[in-house]
Amino acid sequence: MYSNDLIKGTLRTIILKLLSENTRMYGYEITQKVKELTDDEIQLTEGALYPMLHKLEAEGTVVTEQINIGKRVRKYYQLTDQGKEEAKEKVNEFLRFIDTMKDVLNHKNSFQPWLS
Amino acid sequence: MAELTEQQIEFVRSEILARGVNLDTLRDDLLDHICTAIEHKMDEGLSFDSAFVETIKLFGPDGLMQVQHQTLFLLTQMNETMKKLSLGFGLATVALLLAGIFFKAMHWAGAGALIVLGDAVLVLGYIPILTAHKLKESAPNEKFNAISGYLGLGVMATGITFKLMHWPTANMLMLIGFGILALVYMPVFYYLRYKTSLNKSITITSAIISLICVILVLQLMNFKNVGLYNHGITVINEQLEENLVAARSNSALVSGDKAEQLHEKVGQFVEQIDKLKLELKAATQGISEAEAANLKLSDLSRANSEVASMFRLFERKEIDKIVADVASINHDILAVFPDPMQGEMANIINLNTSNTYVSIKGETQTWATYHFQNASLIGVVSNLSALQLQVQQAENLALLYLKSQSEALRPPSAAL
């Protein structure tokens, strides 16, 4: 399990990436998918997922579709065109970020030039 | 795959509601999420009850409420323009009000304009932006509370500005604003807090402390005093005017050319002051002089305002004419008496406008500034009445002396 601080900054990217690979998903499905993909290393807390989904909807990044399931309503979230663009950007940005972090973390000596 | 019954779904729905989630769209999401989670756990062999407990536990204590707060927070984060605007309005309000108070304390020009501008920015700029933002951020049951809070604050701020500027309806506005805050905003605020708070006794304590503050402020305001003061002045003024009417019914005392000249001069002066009193009332109230004649002093709005009466009396120099007239009348009246009596009569009549006076603050003042400057409208009017009466009574003393002299000169036989 990773610390909450690390997950917080990546939540938006994770949701956008998942939605870009699936036509539409509902909230519970997203949490389960994340668990499955990360071997339980990342567990999206419910407390963080829905606020972000609602914000994405308000921004026009995703749209919802409501399906009645018996006595309850299931809301499916789907990327808009604008959302698809943002998903690509966010994923690319994050991949570059990982590369940069790798550089930083692997070159220990660069921080202690007098030892080399 | 297990499927929940209608009753079980209803149960979950009511549990979500009981935990304070009242955003409809969020409630739908959470209901489906929790129901699906329960179904999955039931597939793994748990009973409905324990599956429900396990699922709710995942949200943590107070978790559902946290989800709603977080959602509202994310949805209503101010955008950059709004942040800048509200910061700008807020700082402008503070700067203008501070400058206004400083100018006022230093008696510099423009203090009023600064204060009015500061309050205008507060009431028309800052408060509306905060209200709009608060309305978006609040859960449905908190919206009314937010509106009443900002409304009360706005009305109260306007009232205080009016009070500082001596504008009419200031007290009314302040009372309405304070009433909204004390009777609507505060009770609703504490009711909402009480319903959701974990430590109810702390909520009750802070509610009681706020209530005590409200009562203390009300005691401080003490609306009655000003009313009683104005009422007292009104009664005194009515008595002065009554005595003036009595003192003027003196035609029986007038005999001889000298007496008639004096009688006419004083009569003109008294009428001129009557007119000035009406003009002052009419100008400050914005009504006709006929209407002003029927208006009691205690019914004057801005009764305690000194601005308008000062303008008439001092800036338009009406006071100089009064001083000259009183001096001239004083001279004529004293001239009636023979030289040896004049000193005593001057003390009795006490109409010497070149006397100096010492004010409450210890400043030396002229006759005019002592009696009329910095007095409220209601005070100026009643001081004018007192002056009329004083002049009229002085005239009567002179007439009485003149008459006694002519009676004394007549032969006793003629009196029979």
CSV table of N, CA, C and O in Angstrom, one decimal, chain B residues 280-333:
chain,number,residue,atom,x,y,z
B,280,LEU,N,-35.8,76.1,9.5
B,280,LEU,CA,-34.8,75.1,9.9
B,280,LEU,C,-35.5,73.7,9.9
B,280,LEU,O,-34.9,72.7,9.4
B,281,LYS,N,-36.7,73.7,10.5
B,281,LYS,CA,-37.4,72.4,10.5
B,281,LYS,C,-37.7,71.9,9.1
B,281,LYS,O,-37.5,70.7,8.8
B,282,ALA,N,-38.3,72.8,8.3
B,282,ALA,CA,-38.7,72.4,7.0
B,282,ALA,C,-37.5,72.0,6.1
B,282,ALA,O,-37.5,70.9,5.5
B,283,ALA,N,-36.4,72.7,6.2
B,283,ALA,CA,-35.2,72.4,5.4
B,283,ALA,C,-34.6,71.1,5.8
B,283,ALA,O,-34.2,70.3,4.9
B,284,THR,N,-34.5,70.8,7.1
B,284,THR,CA,-33.9,69.5,7.5
B,284,THR,C,-34.8,68.3,7.3
B,284,THR,O,-34.3,67.2,7.1
B,285,GLN,N,-36.1,68.5,7.3
B,285,GLN,CA,-37.0,67.4,7.1
B,285,GLN,C,-37.4,67.2,5.6
B,285,GLN,O,-38.0,66.2,5.3
B,286,GLY,N,-37.1,68.3,4.8
B,286,GLY,CA,-37.5,68.2,3.4
B,286,GLY,C,-39.1,68.3,3.3
B,286,GLY,O,-39.7,67.6,2.5
B,287,ILE,N,-39.7,69.2,4.1
B,287,ILE,CA,-41.2,69.3,4.0
B,287,ILE,C,-41.5,70.8,3.9
B,287,ILE,O,-40.6,71.7,4.0
B,288,SER,N,-42.7,71.2,3.7
B,288,SER,CA,-43.1,72.6,3.6
B,288,SER,C,-43.2,73.2,4.9
B,288,SER,O,-43.3,72.5,6.0
B,289,GLU,N,-43.1,74.5,5.0
B,289,GLU,CA,-43.1,75.2,6.3
B,289,GLU,C,-44.5,75.0,7.0
B,289,GLU,O,-44.6,75.0,8.2
B,290,ALA,N,-45.6,74.9,6.2
B,290,ALA,CA,-46.9,74.7,6.8
B,290,ALA,C,-46.9,73.3,7.5
B,290,ALA,O,-47.4,73.2,8.6
B,291,GLU,N,-46.3,72.3,6.9
B,291,GLU,CA,-46.2,71.0,7.5
B,291,GLU,C,-45.3,71.1,8.8
B,291,GLU,O,-45.6,70.5,9.8
B,292,ALA,N,-44.2,71.8,8.6
B,292,ALA,CA,-43.3,71.9,9.7
B,292,ALA,C,-43.9,72.6,11.0
B,292,ALA,O,-43.6,72.2,12.1
B,293,ALA,N,-44.9,73.5,10.8
B,293,ALA,CA,-45.6,74.1,11.9
B,293,ALA,C,-46.3,73.1,12.8
B,293,ALA,O,-46.4,73.3,14.0
B,294,ASN,N,-46.8,72.0,12.2
B,294,ASN,CA,-47.5,71.1,13.0
B,294,ASN,C,-46.7,69.9,13.5
B,294,ASN,O,-47.2,68.9,14.1
B,295,LEU,N,-45.4,70.0,13.3
B,295,LEU,CA,-44.5,68.9,13.6
B,295,LEU,C,-43.9,69.1,15.0
B,295,LEU,O,-43.2,70.2,15.2
B,296,LYS,N,-44.0,68.2,15.9
B,296,LYS,CA,-43.4,68.3,17.2
B,296,LYS,C,-41.9,68.0,17.1
B,296,LYS,O,-41.5,67.3,16.2
B,297,LEU,N,-41.1,68.6,18.0
B,297,LEU,CA,-39.7,68.5,17.9
B,297,LEU,C,-39.3,67.0,18.1
B,297,LEU,O,-38.4,66.6,17.4
B,298,SER,N,-40.0,66.3,18.9
B,298,SER,CA,-39.6,64.9,19.1
B,298,SER,C,-39.9,64.0,17.9
B,298,SER,O,-39.4,62.9,17.8
B,299,ASP,N,-40.7,64.5,16.9
B,299,ASP,CA,-41.0,63.8,15.7
B,299,ASP,C,-40.0,64.1,14.6
B,299,ASP,O,-40.1,63.5,13.5
B,300,LEU,N,-39.1,65.0,14.8
B,300,LEU,CA,-38.1,65.4,13.8
B,300,LEU,C,-37.2,64.2,13.6
B,300,LEU,O,-36.7,63.6,14.5
B,301,SER,N,-37.1,63.8,12.3
B,301,SER,CA,-36.0,62.8,12.0
B,301,SER,C,-34.7,63.6,12.0
B,301,SER,O,-34.7,64.8,11.8
B,302,ARG,N,-33.6,63.0,12.3
B,302,ARG,CA,-32.3,63.7,12.4
B,302,ARG,C,-32.4,64.8,13.5
B,302,ARG,O,-31.8,65.8,13.4
B,303,ALA,N,-33.3,64.5,14.5
B,303,ALA,CA,-33.5,65.5,15.6
B,303,ALA,C,-32.1,65.8,16.2
B,303,ALA,O,-31.9,67.0,16.7
B,304,ASN,N,-31.2,64.8,16.2
B,304,ASN,CA,-29.9,65.0,16.9
B,304,ASN,C,-28.8,65.5,15.9
B,304,ASN,O,-27.7,65.5,16.2
B,305,SER,N,-29.3,65.7,14.7
B,305,SER,CA,-28.2,66.1,13.7
B,305,SER,C,-27.9,67.6,13.8
B,305,SER,O,-28.8,68.4,13.9
B,306,GLU,N,-26.6,67.9,13.8
B,306,GLU,CA,-26.3,69.3,14.0
B,306,GLU,C,-25.9,69.9,12.6
B,306,GLU,O,-25.7,71.1,12.5
B,307,VAL,N,-25.8,69.0,11.6
B,307,VAL,CA,-25.3,69.5,10.3
B,307,VAL,C,-26.1,70.6,9.7
B,307,VAL,O,-25.7,71.7,9.3
B,308,ALA,N,-27.5,70.3,9.5
B,308,ALA,CA,-28.3,71.2,8.7
B,308,ALA,C,-28.5,72.5,9.4
B,308,ALA,O,-28.4,73.6,8.8
B,309,SER,N,-28.7,72.5,10.7
B,309,SER,CA,-29.0,73.7,11.5
B,309,SER,C,-27.7,74.6,11.4
B,309,SER,O,-27.7,75.8,11.3
B,310,MET,N,-26.5,73.9,11.5
B,310,MET,CA,-25.3,74.7,11.5
B,310,MET,C,-25.2,75.4,10.1
B,310,MET,O,-24.7,76.5,10.1
B,311,PHE,N,-25.6,74.7,9.1
B,311,PHE,CA,-25.5,75.3,7.7
B,311,PHE,C,-26.3,76.6,7.7
B,311,PHE,O,-25.8,77.6,7.2
B,312,ARG,N,-27.5,76.5,8.1
B,312,ARG,CA,-28.4,77.7,8.1
B,312,ARG,C,-27.8,78.8,8.9
B,312,ARG,O,-27.7,80.0,8.5
B,313,LEU,N,-27.5,78.5,10.2
B,313,LEU,CA,-27.2,79.5,11.1
B,313,LEU,C,-25.8,80.1,10.9
B,313,LEU,O,-25.6,81.3,11.0
B,314,PHE,N,-24.8,79.3,10.7
B,314,PHE,CA,-23.4,79.8,10.7
B,314,PHE,C,-22.9,80.0,9.3
B,314,PHE,O,-22.3,81.0,9.0
B,315,GLU,N,-23.1,79.0,8.4
B,315,GLU,CA,-22.5,79.2,7.1
B,315,GLU,C,-23.3,80.2,6.3
B,315,GLU,O,-22.7,80.9,5.4
B,316,ARG,N,-24.6,80.4,6.5
B,316,ARG,CA,-25.3,81.5,5.8
B,316,ARG,C,-25.4,82.7,6.7
B,316,ARG,O,-26.2,83.6,6.3
B,317,LYS,N,-24.7,82.7,7.8
B,317,LYS,CA,-24.5,84.0,8.6
B,317,LYS,C,-25.8,84.5,9.2
B,317,LYS,O,-25.9,85.6,9.6
B,318,GLU,N,-26.9,83.7,9.3
B,318,GLU,CA,-28.1,84.1,9.9
B,318,GLU,C,-27.8,84.5,11.4
B,318,GLU,O,-28.5,85.4,11.9
B,319,ILE,N,-26.9,83.8,12.0
B,319,ILE,CA,-26.6,84.0,13.4
B,319,ILE,C,-26.1,85.5,13.6
B,319,ILE,O,-26.4,86.1,14.6
B,320,ASP,N,-25.3,86.0,12.6
B,320,ASP,CA,-24.8,87.4,12.8
B,320,ASP,C,-25.9,88.4,12.9
B,320,ASP,O,-25.9,89.3,13.6
B,321,LYS,N,-27.0,88.2,12.0
B,321,LYS,CA,-28.1,89.1,12.1
B,321,LYS,C,-28.8,89.0,13.4
B,321,LYS,O,-29.2,90.0,14.0
B,322,ILE,N,-29.0,87.8,13.9
B,322,ILE,CA,-29.6,87.6,15.2
B,322,ILE,C,-28.8,88.4,16.3
B,322,ILE,O,-29.4,89.1,17.1
B,323,VAL,N,-27.5,88.2,16.3
B,323,VAL,CA,-26.6,88.8,17.3
B,323,VAL,C,-26.8,90.4,17.2
B,323,VAL,O,-27.0,91.0,18.3
B,324,ALA,N,-26.8,90.9,16.0
B,324,ALA,CA,-27.0,92.4,15.8
B,324,ALA,C,-28.3,92.8,16.3
B,324,ALA,O,-28.4,93.9,17.0
B,325,ASP,N,-29.4,92.1,16.0
B,325,ASP,CA,-30.8,92.4,16.4
B,325,ASP,C,-30.9,92.4,17.9
B,325,ASP,O,-31.4,93.4,18.5
B,326,VAL,N,-30.4,91.4,18.5
B,326,VAL,CA,-30.5,91.3,20.0
B,326,VAL,C,-29.8,92.4,20.6
B,326,VAL,O,-30.3,93.1,21.6
B,327,ALA,N,-28.6,92.8,20.1
B,327,ALA,CA,-27.8,93.9,20.7
B,327,ALA,C,-28.5,95.2,20.6
B,327,ALA,O,-28.6,96.0,21.5
B,328,SER,N,-29.2,95.4,19.4
B,328,SER,CA,-29.9,96.6,19.2
B,328,SER,C,-31.1,96.7,20.1
B,328,SER,O,-31.4,97.8,20.7
B,329,ILE,N,-31.9,95.6,20.2
B,329,ILE,CA,-33.0,95.6,21.1
B,329,ILE,C,-32.6,95.8,22.6
B,329,ILE,O,-33.2,96.6,23.3
B,330,ASN,N,-31.5,95.2,22.9
B,330,ASN,CA,-31.0,95.3,24.3
B,330,ASN,C,-30.7,96.8,24.6
B,330,ASN,O,-31.0,97.3,25.6
B,331,HIS,N,-30.1,97.4,23.6
B,331,HIS,CA,-29.7,98.9,23.7
B,331,HIS,C,-31.0,99.7,23.9
B,331,HIS,O,-31.1,100.6,24.8
B,332,ASP,N,-32.0,99.5,23.0
B,332,ASP,CA,-33.2,100.3,23.1
B,332,ASP,C,-33.9,100.1,24.4
B,332,ASP,O,-34.5,101.0,25.0
B,333,ILE,N,-34.0,98.8,24.9
B,333,ILE,CA,-34.7,98.6,26.2
B,333,ILE,C,-34.0,99.3,27.3
B,333,ILE,O,-34.6,99.9,28.2
